[in-house]
Amino acid sequence: MTTRPGPRERLLDAARELTYSQGVHVGVDAILKQADVARRSLYQHFGSKDGLVAEVLRSDGALDGYRRVMDDAGDDPRDRVLAVFDELDVITTRPSFHGCRYTAAELALTDSGHPAHAEVRAFKEGLHRLLTAELARHGHRDPEGGADQLLVLIDGVLAHAVTRPGARPALAARALAEVVLASQS
Amino acid sequence: MTTRPGPRERLLDAARELTYSQGVHVGVDAILKQADVARRSLYQHFGSKDGLVAEVLRSDGALDGYRRVMDDAGDDPRDRVLAVFDELDVITTRPSFHGCRYTAAELALTDSGHPAHAEVRAFKEGLHRLLTAELARHGHRDPEGGADQLLVLIDGVLAHAVTRPGARPALAARALAEVVLASQS
DNA sequence: TAGTAGACAGAACGGTTGGTCTACTGTCAG
DNA sequence: CTGACAGTAGACCAACCGTTCTGTCTACTA
């Protein structure tokens, strides 16, 4: 029998799932019930619901996901970047897809003091660095500007896929990503 | 003295402002207070809060905004489409900008039965038609596919501007829009 | 064996949510 | 004048919100 993860892990897993499927406004009760954890443990480990939400974003590992997709695509920077859009097509056509967790959190939490905002920004900044490095390795004329364009395409795919189901925006974006990659120095 | 708009109009105006600045989860009380309207009037005119939110989206006139921006840009389809991205740069750099109202509503309302979803879809569909017609007039090789790409760029700009302030994504997207426009038949 | 730390259950806190209800007021047509 | 109607004011409801509390049980450690 596998040892059951501790309350902290169970709390994070349940919150990760529920804040995505139901939005960040899920009740604490629902999270506690799914995690099968005492009310007090939440406040002992994370201080507040806001703290839990922020920790879910921080520990999400989405950046590692992008890295893995690119590593699986081989060495050519062109293939590596385009693989991201192939993966986006897979992700956005899954029935369980409900949009980008970070964008959703950013839009839903209108309180500018919420600790989740810092995590969202850190993630996007990290993704920008990742793409900049890739374009630089590819000999792009303006790696930072190119990464801006790729990021707009990625965010666009994730946002568009929610509002126009069946549109396959990742395919449309992939063609534009090829254009970005063609800007050699 | 100008005649004060009726309760219905005041309710819509207040809801439009508050659901944008505070998110769709603002309380009914806050809307009623700002509209200076009796509680009962809300339910008499819109049936429920959900109905009010949906009506806000339906009557928003954002599509007319896009039309006006394009009409102000003259006759050349190329200028008309690029003007949209110039306008997006203005909008997204305003301090009051908090993202696309439709995307935010779509992500925040996880209940798939909410009447607002239909309005969001109708808006995006209308914008797609608008852009398709413009590209067709421009002699684009694949107006529908091109409109898909433009829509990804627009959604990308609106989403990205929220999560990476100061990035001016509209400028990055404008360059890609020029590429879309270059696909002549 | 006693002490301690962590996890548990569950009641209760004050506050807010969306929604319903009654009662009063003004207006305007017949 | 009268009745209908739209609006206002405010009490009220059950449900839920995040949070804090008391108290019990278990496992490890000194």
CSV table of C-alpha atoms (C1' of nucleotides) in Angstrom, one decimal:
chain,number,residue,atom,x,y,z
A,1,MET,CA,0.0,0.0,0.0
A,2,THR,CA,1.4,3.4,-1.0
A,3,THR,CA,1.7,5.8,1.9
A,4,ARG,CA,-0.9,8.5,1.7
A,5,PRO,CA,0.6,12.0,1.0
A,6,GLY,CA,0.5,14.3,3.9
A,7,PRO,CA,-2.2,16.9,4.5
A,8,ARG,CA,-0.2,19.6,2.9
A,9,GLU,CA,0.2,17.7,-0.4
A,10,ARG,CA,-3.5,16.6,-0.4
A,11,LEU,CA,-4.5,20.2,0.2
A,12,LEU,CA,-2.4,21.4,-2.7
A,13,ASP,CA,-3.7,18.7,-5.1
A,14,ALA,CA,-7.3,19.3,-4.2
A,15,ALA,CA,-6.9,23.1,-4.5
A,16,ARG,CA,-5.1,22.7,-7.8
A,17,GLU,CA,-7.9,20.7,-9.3
A,18,LEU,CA,-10.8,22.6,-7.9
A,19,THR,CA,-9.5,26.1,-8.5
A,20,TYR,CA,-9.1,25.2,-12.1
A,21,SER,CA,-12.4,23.4,-12.7
A,22,GLN,CA,-14.5,25.7,-10.5
A,23,GLY,CA,-12.4,28.8,-10.5
A,24,VAL,CA,-10.5,30.5,-7.7
A,25,HIS,CA,-13.8,31.3,-6.0
A,26,VAL,CA,-14.4,27.7,-4.9
A,27,GLY,CA,-15.3,27.5,-1.2
A,28,VAL,CA,-12.8,26.4,1.4
A,29,ASP,CA,-15.3,23.7,2.4
A,30,ALA,CA,-15.1,22.0,-1.0
A,31,ILE,CA,-11.3,22.0,-1.0
A,32,LEU,CA,-11.2,20.5,2.5
A,33,LYS,CA,-13.7,17.9,1.7
A,34,GLN,CA,-11.9,16.7,-1.5
A,35,ALA,CA,-8.5,16.8,0.4
A,36,ASP,CA,-10.0,15.0,3.3
A,37,VAL,CA,-8.2,17.3,5.6
A,38,ALA,CA,-9.1,19.2,8.8
A,39,ARG,CA,-10.0,22.8,8.5
A,40,ARG,CA,-7.3,23.8,10.8
A,41,SER,CA,-4.6,22.2,8.7
A,42,LEU,CA,-5.2,24.6,5.9
A,43,TYR,CA,-4.6,27.6,8.1
A,44,GLN,CA,-1.6,26.0,9.8
A,45,HIS,CA,0.1,25.2,6.5
A,46,PHE,CA,-0.9,28.2,4.3
A,47,GLY,CA,-2.1,30.9,6.6
A,48,SER,CA,-5.2,31.6,4.6
A,49,LYS,CA,-7.1,30.6,1.5
A,50,ASP,CA,-5.2,33.3,-0.4
A,51,GLY,CA,-1.9,31.8,0.6
A,52,LEU,CA,-3.1,28.4,-0.6
A,53,VAL,CA,-4.1,29.7,-3.9
A,54,ALA,CA,-0.8,31.5,-4.4
A,55,GLU,CA,1.1,28.4,-3.5
A,56,VAL,CA,-0.9,26.4,-6.0
A,57,LEU,CA,0.3,28.7,-8.7
A,58,ARG,CA,3.8,28.8,-7.5
A,59,SER,CA,4.2,25.1,-7.3
A,60,ASP,CA,2.3,24.3,-10.5
A,61,GLY,CA,5.3,23.5,-12.6
A,62,ALA,CA,3.8,24.8,-15.8
A,63,LEU,CA,7.1,26.2,-16.8
A,64,ASP,CA,8.7,22.8,-16.5
A,65,GLY,CA,6.0,21.5,-18.8
A,66,TYR,CA,7.0,23.9,-21.5
A,67,ARG,CA,10.6,22.9,-21.0
A,68,ARG,CA,9.8,19.3,-21.3
A,69,VAL,CA,7.8,19.7,-24.5
A,70,MET,CA,10.7,21.6,-26.0
A,71,ASP,CA,13.3,19.0,-24.9
A,72,ASP,CA,11.2,16.2,-26.3
A,73,ALA,CA,11.3,18.0,-29.7
A,74,GLY,CA,15.0,17.7,-30.1
A,75,ASP,CA,17.8,20.2,-30.6
A,76,ASP,CA,16.7,22.5,-33.4
A,77,PRO,CA,15.3,25.7,-31.9
A,78,ARG,CA,12.8,25.9,-34.7
A,79,ASP,CA,11.3,22.5,-34.0
A,80,ARG,CA,11.4,23.2,-30.3
A,81,VAL,CA,9.3,26.3,-30.5
A,82,LEU,CA,6.8,24.9,-33.0
A,83,ALA,CA,6.4,21.9,-30.7
A,84,VAL,CA,4.9,24.2,-28.1
A,85,PHE,CA,2.1,25.1,-30.5
A,86,ASP,CA,1.5,21.5,-31.4
A,87,GLU,CA,1.2,20.8,-27.7
A,88,LEU,CA,-1.2,23.7,-27.3
A,89,ASP,CA,-3.4,22.2,-29.9
A,90,VAL,CA,-3.6,19.0,-27.9
A,91,ILE,CA,-4.2,20.8,-24.7
A,92,THR,CA,-6.9,23.2,-25.9
A,93,THR,CA,-8.9,20.5,-27.6
A,94,ARG,CA,-9.2,18.4,-24.5
A,95,PRO,CA,-12.7,18.4,-23.0
A,96,SER,CA,-11.2,19.3,-19.6
A,97,PHE,CA,-9.6,22.4,-20.9
A,98,HIS,CA,-11.0,25.6,-19.2
A,99,GLY,CA,-8.4,28.2,-20.2
A,100,CYS,CA,-5.1,29.3,-18.8
A,101,ARG,CA,-5.0,29.0,-15.0
A,102,TYR,CA,-2.8,32.0,-14.6
A,103,THR,CA,-4.8,34.3,-16.8
A,104,ALA,CA,-8.0,33.2,-15.1
A,105,ALA,CA,-6.5,33.9,-11.7
A,106,GLU,CA,-5.3,37.3,-12.8
A,107,LEU,CA,-8.7,38.3,-14.1
A,108,ALA,CA,-10.7,36.8,-11.3
A,109,LEU,CA,-8.7,38.3,-8.4
A,110,THR,CA,-9.4,42.0,-8.8
A,111,ASP,CA,-7.9,42.8,-5.4
A,112,SER,CA,-4.4,44.0,-6.5
A,113,GLY,CA,-2.9,43.0,-3.2
A,114,HIS,CA,-3.6,39.3,-3.6
A,115,PRO,CA,-0.4,37.3,-3.4
A,116,ALA,CA,-1.4,35.3,-6.5
A,117,HIS,CA,-0.6,38.3,-8.7
A,118,ALA,CA,3.1,38.0,-8.0
A,119,GLU,CA,3.1,34.3,-8.9
A,120,VAL,CA,1.3,35.0,-12.2
A,121,ARG,CA,3.8,37.7,-13.1
A,122,ALA,CA,6.7,35.4,-12.2
A,123,PHE,CA,5.4,32.7,-14.4
A,124,LYS,CA,4.9,34.9,-17.4
A,125,GLU,CA,8.3,36.4,-16.9
A,126,GLY,CA,9.9,33.0,-16.7
A,127,LEU,CA,8.2,31.9,-19.9
A,128,HIS,CA,9.3,35.1,-21.6
A,129,ARG,CA,12.9,34.3,-20.5
A,130,LEU,CA,12.6,30.7,-21.8
A,131,LEU,CA,11.4,31.8,-25.2
A,132,THR,CA,14.0,34.6,-25.4
A,133,ALA,CA,16.8,32.1,-24.8
A,134,GLU,CA,15.4,29.8,-27.4
A,135,LEU,CA,15.2,32.5,-30.1
A,136,ALA,CA,18.6,33.8,-29.2
A,137,ARG,CA,20.0,30.3,-29.8
A,138,HIS,CA,18.1,30.3,-33.1
A,139,GLY,CA,19.9,33.4,-34.2
A,140,HIS,CA,16.8,35.6,-34.1
A,141,ARG,CA,17.3,39.3,-34.9
A,142,ASP,CA,15.5,40.5,-31.8
A,143,PRO,CA,15.0,37.6,-29.3
A,144,GLU,CA,13.1,39.7,-26.7
A,145,GLY,CA,10.7,41.2,-29.3
A,146,GLY,CA,10.2,37.8,-30.8
A,147,ALA,CA,9.5,36.3,-27.4
A,148,ASP,CA,6.9,39.1,-26.9
A,149,GLN,CA,5.2,37.9,-30.2
A,150,LEU,CA,5.3,34.3,-29.2
A,151,LEU,CA,3.8,35.1,-25.8
A,152,VAL,CA,1.0,37.0,-27.4
A,153,LEU,CA,0.3,34.0,-29.7
A,154,ILE,CA,0.4,31.6,-26.7
A,155,ASP,CA,-1.9,33.8,-24.6
A,156,GLY,CA,-4.1,34.3,-27.6
A,157,VAL,CA,-4.5,30.6,-28.2
A,158,LEU,CA,-5.3,29.9,-24.6
A,159,ALA,CA,-7.8,32.7,-24.4
A,160,HIS,CA,-9.4,32.1,-27.8
A,161,ALA,CA,-9.8,28.4,-27.3
A,162,VAL,CA,-12.2,29.1,-24.4
A,163,THR,CA,-14.4,31.5,-26.1
A,164,ARG,CA,-14.6,29.9,-29.6
A,165,PRO,CA,-14.7,26.1,-29.1
A,166,GLY,CA,-13.8,24.1,-32.2
A,167,ALA,CA,-11.8,26.9,-33.7
A,168,ARG,CA,-8.3,25.2,-33.3
A,169,PRO,CA,-6.5,28.5,-32.7
A,170,ALA,CA,-3.3,26.7,-32.1
A,171,LEU,CA,-3.0,25.8,-35.7
A,172,ALA,CA,-3.6,29.4,-36.8
A,173,ALA,CA,-1.0,30.6,-34.3
A,174,ARG,CA,1.5,28.0,-35.3
A,175,ALA,CA,1.7,29.5,-38.8
A,176,LEU,CA,2.4,32.9,-37.3
A,177,ALA,CA,5.0,31.4,-35.0
A,178,GLU,CA,6.8,30.2,-38.1
A,179,VAL,CA,6.9,33.8,-39.3
A,180,VAL,CA,8.4,34.9,-36.0
A,181,LEU,CA,11.1,32.2,-36.3
A,182,ALA,CA,11.9,33.4,-39.9
A,183,SER,CA,13.2,36.7,-38.6
A,184,GLN,CA,16.9,35.8,-38.7
A,185,SER,CA,19.6,38.3,-38.1
B,1,MET,CA,-31.4,69.8,-16.3
B,2,THR,CA,-31.0,66.6,-18.2
B,3,THR,CA,-33.7,64.0,-17.4
B,4,ARG,CA,-32.2,61.2,-15.3
B,5,PRO,CA,-32.2,57.9,-17.1
B,6,GLY,CA,-34.7,55.3,-15.8
B,7,PRO,CA,-33.8,52.5,-13.4
B,8,ARG,CA,-33.1,50.0,-16.1
B,9,GLU,CA,-30.5,52.2,-17.7
B,10,ARG,CA,-28.9,53.2,-14.4
B,11,LEU,CA,-28.7,49.5,-13.5
B,12,LEU,CA,-27.0,48.6,-16.7
B,13,ASP,CA,-24.5,51.4,-16.5
B,14,ALA,CA,-23.6,50.6,-12.9
B,15,ALA,CA,-23.4,46.9,-13.6
B,16,ARG,CA,-21.2,47.5,-16.7
B,17,GLU,CA,-18.8,49.6,-14.7
B,18,LEU,CA,-18.6,47.4,-11.6
B,19,THR,CA,-18.5,44.0,-13.2
B,20,TYR,CA,-15.5,45.3,-15.2
B,21,SER,CA,-13.6,46.9,-12.4
B,22,GLN,CA,-14.5,44.4,-9.7
B,23,GLY,CA,-15.2,41.3,-11.7
B,24,VAL,CA,-18.5,39.6,-12.3
B,25,HIS,CA,-18.6,38.5,-8.7
B,26,VAL,CA,-19.5,42.0,-7.4
B,27,GLY,CA,-22.4,41.9,-5.0
B,28,VAL,CA,-25.8,42.9,-6.0
B,29,ASP,CA,-25.8,45.4,-3.2
B,30,ALA,CA,-22.9,47.3,-4.7
B,31,ILE,CA,-24.6,47.5,-8.0
B,32,LEU,CA,-27.9,48.7,-6.5
B,33,LYS,CA,-26.1,51.3,-4.4
B,34,GLN,CA,-24.2,52.8,-7.4
B,35,ALA,CA,-27.3,52.7,-9.6
B,36,ASP,CA,-29.3,54.3,-6.8
B,37,VAL,CA,-32.1,51.9,-7.5
B,38,ALA,CA,-34.4,49.7,-5.4
B,39,ARG,CA,-33.6,46.1,-5.0
B,40,ARG,CA,-36.8,45.1,-6.5
B,41,SER,CA,-36.3,46.9,-9.8
B,42,LEU,CA,-33.3,44.7,-10.6
B,43,TYR,CA,-35.4,41.5,-10.4
B,44,GLN,CA,-38.3,43.2,-12.2
B,45,HIS,CA,-36.2,44.2,-15.2
B,46,PHE,CA,-33.7,41.4,-15.4
B,47,GLY,CA,-35.1,38.5,-13.5
B,48,SER,CA,-31.8,37.7,-11.7
B,49,LYS,CA,-28.3,38.9,-11.3
B,50,ASP,CA,-27.3,36.4,-14.0
B,51,GLY,CA,-29.8,38.0,-16.4
B,52,LEU,CA,-28.4,41.5,-15.6
B,53,VAL,CA,-24.8,40.3,-16.3
B,54,ALA,CA,-25.8,38.7,-19.6
B,55,GLU,CA,-27.6,41.8,-20.6
B,56,VAL,CA,-24.6,43.9,-19.8
B,57,LEU,CA,-22.6,41.8,-22.2
B,58,ARG,CA,-25.3,41.8,-24.9
B,59,SER,CA,-25.8,45.5,-24.9
B,60,ASP,CA,-22.1,46.4,-24.5
B,61,GLY,CA,-21.6,47.6,-28.1
B,62,ALA,CA,-18.0,46.5,-28.3
B,63,LEU,CA,-18.6,45.3,-31.8
B,64,ASP,CA,-19.7,48.8,-32.8
B,65,GLY,CA,-16.5,50.0,-31.3
B,66,TYR,CA,-14.4,47.9,-33.6
B,67,ARG,CA,-16.6,49.0,-36.5
B,68,ARG,CA,-16.1,52.7,-35.7
B,69,VAL,CA,-12.3,52.3,-35.3
B,70,MET,CA,-12.2,50.7,-38.7
B,71,ASP,CA,-14.5,53.3,-40.3
B,72,ASP,CA,-12.4,56.1,-38.9
B,73,ALA,CA,-9.3,54.6,-40.6
B,74,GLY,CA,-10.7,55.1,-44.1
B,75,ASP,CA,-11.3,52.7,-47.0
B,76,ASP,CA,-8.2,50.6,-47.4
B,77,PRO,CA,-8.8,47.3,-45.7
B,78,ARG,CA,-5.1,47.1,-44.7
B,79,ASP,CA,-5.3,50.4,-42.9
B,80,ARG,CA,-8.6,49.4,-41.3
B,81,VAL,CA,-7.3,46.2,-39.8
B,82,LEU,CA,-4.1,47.8,-38.6
B,83,ALA,CA,-6.0,50.6,-37.0
B,84,VAL,CA,-7.6,48.0,-34.7
B,85,PHE,CA,-4.2,47.2,-33.3
B,86,ASP,CA,-3.3,50.8,-32.9
B,87,GLU,CA,-6.4,51.2,-30.9
B,88,LEU,CA,-5.6,48.1,-28.8
B,89,ASP,CA,-2.3,49.7,-27.9
B,90,VAL,CA,-4.2,52.8,-26.6
B,91,ILE,CA,-6.7,50.7,-24.7
B,92,THR,CA,-4.3,48.3,-23.1
B,93,THR,CA,-2.0,51.0,-21.9
B,94,ARG,CA,-4.8,52.9,-20.1
B,95,PRO,CA,-4.5,52.6,-16.3
B,96,SER,CA,-8.2,51.6,-16.1
B,97,PHE,CA,-7.6,48.6,-18.4
B,98,HIS,CA,-8.3,45.3,-16.6
B,99,GLY,CA,-8.5,42.9,-19.5
B,100,CYS,CA,-11.2,41.8,-22.0
B,101,ARG,CA,-14.6,41.9,-20.3
B,102,TYR,CA,-15.8,38.9,-22.4
B,103,THR,CA,-12.8,36.7,-21.7
B,104,ALA,CA,-13.0,37.6,-18.0
B,105,ALA,CA,-16.6,36.6,-17.8
B,106,GLU,CA,-16.1,33.4,-19.7
B,107,LEU,CA,-13.3,32.4,-17.3
B,108,ALA,CA,-15.0,33.5,-14.1
B,109,LEU,CA,-18.3,31.9,-14.8
B,110,THR,CA,-17.5,28.2,-14.5
B,111,ASP,CA,-21.2,27.3,-14.5
B,112,SER,CA,-21.7,26.2,-18.1
B,113,GLY,CA,-25.4,27.1,-17.9
B,114,HIS,CA,-24.9,30.8,-17.3
B,115,PRO,CA,-26.6,32.9,-19.9
B,116,ALA,CA,-23.5,35.1,-20.3
B,117,HIS,CA,-21.7,32.3,-22.1
B,118,ALA,CA,-24.0,32.7,-25.1
B,119,GLU,CA,-23.4,36.4,-25.2
B,120,VAL,CA,-19.6,35.9,-25.1
B,121,ARG,CA,-19.8,33.4,-28.0
B,122,ALA,CA,-22.1,35.7,-30.0
B,123,PHE,CA,-19.6,38.6,-29.6
B,124,LYS,CA,-16.6,36.6,-30.7
B,125,GLU,CA,-18.5,35.1,-33.6
B,126,GLY,CA,-19.6,38.6,-34.7
B,127,LEU,CA,-16.0,39.9,-34.5
B,128,HIS,CA,-14.9,36.9,-36.5
B,129,ARG,CA,-17.5,37.7,-39.2
B,130,LEU,CA,-16.4,41.4,-39.2
B,131,LEU,CA,-12.7,40.5,-39.7
B,132,THR,CA,-13.5,37.8,-42.3
B,133,ALA,CA,-15.5,40.4,-44.4
B,134,GLU,CA,-12.6,42.8,-44.1
B,135,LEU,CA,-10.0,40.3,-45.3
B,136,ALA,CA,-12.3,39.1,-48.1
B,137,ARG,CA,-12.6,42.7,-49.3
B,138,HIS,CA,-8.8,42.9,-49.1
B,139,GLY,CA,-8.5,39.9,-51.4
B,140,HIS,CA,-7.1,37.6,-48.8
B,141,ARG,CA,-6.4,34.0,-49.8
B,142,ASP,CA,-8.3,32.5,-46.9
B,143,PRO,CA,-10.4,35.1,-45.2
B,144,GLU,CA,-11.8,32.8,-42.5
B,145,GLY,CA,-8.4,31.4,-41.6
B,146,GLY,CA,-6.9,34.9,-41.6
B,147,ALA,CA,-9.7,36.1,-39.3
B,148,ASP,CA,-8.8,33.2,-37.0
B,149,GLN,CA,-5.3,34.5,-36.8
B,150,LEU,CA,-6.3,38.1,-36.2
B,151,LEU,CA,-8.7,36.9,-33.5
B,152,VAL,CA,-5.9,35.0,-31.8
B,153,LEU,CA,-3.7,38.1,-32.0
B,154,ILE,CA,-6.5,40.3,-30.5
B,155,ASP,CA,-7.2,37.9,-27.7
B,156,GLY,CA,-3.5,37.5,-27.1
B,157,VAL,CA,-3.0,41.2,-26.8
B,158,LEU,CA,-5.9,41.6,-24.4
B,159,ALA,CA,-4.8,38.7,-22.2
B,160,HIS,CA,-1.1,39.4,-22.3
B,161,ALA,CA,-1.5,43.1,-21.4
B,162,VAL,CA,-3.0,42.1,-18.1
B,163,THR,CA,-0.3,39.7,-17.0
B,164,ARG,CA,2.7,41.6,-18.2
B,165,PRO,CA,2.1,45.3,-17.7
B,166,GLY,CA,4.4,47.5,-19.7
B,167,ALA,CA,5.0,44.9,-22.4
B,168,ARG,CA,3.1,46.8,-25.2
B,169,PRO,CA,1.9,43.5,-26.8
B,170,ALA,CA,-0.3,45.4,-29.3
B,171,LEU,CA,2.8,46.6,-31.1
B,172,ALA,CA,4.2,43.1,-31.3
B,173,ALA,CA,0.9,41.8,-32.5
B,174,ARG,CA,0.6,44.6,-35.1
B,175,ALA,CA,3.7,43.4,-36.9
B,176,LEU,CA,2.2,39.9,-37.1
B,177,ALA,CA,-1.1,41.3,-38.3
B,178,GLU,CA,0.8,42.8,-41.2
B,179,VAL,CA,1.9,39.3,-42.1
B,180,VAL,CA,-1.6,38.1,-42.1
B,181,LEU,CA,-2.6,40.9,-44.4
B,182,ALA,CA,0.2,40.0,-46.8
B,183,SER,CA,-1.4,36.7,-47.6
B,184,GLN,CA,-2.9,37.7,-50.9
B,185,SER,CA,-4.6,35.3,-53.2
C,1,DT,C1',6.0,7.4,31.0
C,2,DA,C1',5.4,12.1,30.2
C,3,DG,C1',5.6,15.5,26.9
C,4,DT,C1',5.0,17.5,22.5
C,5,DA,C1',3.6,18.2,17.9
C,6,DG,C1',0.5,17.4,14.3
C,7,DA,C1',-3.7,16.0,12.5
C,8,DC,C1',-8.4,15.3,13.3
C,9,DA,C1',-13.7,16.7,14.0
C,10,DG,C1',-16.9,20.0,14.5
C,11,DA,C1',-19.2,24.0,16.4
C,12,DA,C1',-19.4,28.8,16.1
C,13,DC,C1',-18.0,33.5,14.6
C,14,DG,C1',-19.6,37.7,12.0
C,15,DG,C1',-20.3,39.1,7.6
C,16,DT,C1',-22.1,38.7,2.8
C,17,DT,C1',-24.4,36.4,-0.8
C,18,DG,C1',-28.7,36.4,-4.2
C,19,DG,C1',-33.4,36.5,-3.7
C,20,DT,C1',-38.3,37.4,-1.8
C,21,DC,C1',-41.6,40.0,0.5
C,22,DT,C1',-44.6,43.8,2.3
C,23,DA,C1',-45.7,48.5,2.4
C,24,DC,C1',-45.4,53.3,1.0
C,25,DT,C1',-45.1,56.9,-2.8
C,26,DG,C1',-45.7,59.2,-7.1
C,27,DT,C1',-47.7,59.4,-11.8
C,28,DC,C1',-50.9,59.2,-15.3
C,29,DA,C1',-55.0,57.5,-18.0
C,30,DG,C1',-59.8,56.7,-17.9
D,1,DC,C1',-61.8,60.4,-8.3
D,2,DT,C1',-60.1,55.9,-9.0
D,3,DG,C1',-57.4,52.2,-10.3
D,4,DA,C1',-53.3,50.5,-12.4
D,5,DC,C1',-48.6,50.7,-12.4
D,6,DA,C1',-43.7,51.6,-11.7
D,7,DG,C1',-40.6,52.8,-8.5
D,8,DT,C1',-38.5,53.1,-3.6
D,9,DA,C1',-37.3,51.6,1.0
D,10,DG,C1',-36.2,48.2,3.9
D,11,DA,C1',-37.0,44.0,6.6
D,12,DC,C1',-36.1,39.3,6.0
D,13,DC,C1',-34.5,34.7,4.5
D,14,DA,C1',-31.5,30.6,4.0
D,15,DA,C1',-27.2,29.7,2.3
D,16,DC,C1',-22.6,30.4,2.1
D,17,DC,C1',-18.1,32.9,2.9
D,18,DG,C1',-13.3,32.7,5.3
D,19,DT,C1',-11.8,32.3,9.8
D,20,DT,C1',-11.2,31.0,14.7
D,21,DC,C1',-12.2,28.2,18.3
D,22,DT,C1',-12.3,24.0,21.7
D,23,DG,C1',-11.3,19.6,22.3
D,24,DT,C1',-9.7,14.7,21.1
D,25,DC,C1',-6.8,11.3,19.1
D,26,DT,C1',-2.3,9.5,17.5
D,27,DA,C1',2.7,9.1,16.8
D,28,DC,C1',7.0,10.3,17.9
D,29,DT,C1',10.7,11.6,21.4
D,30,DA,C1',13.0,12.4,25.7
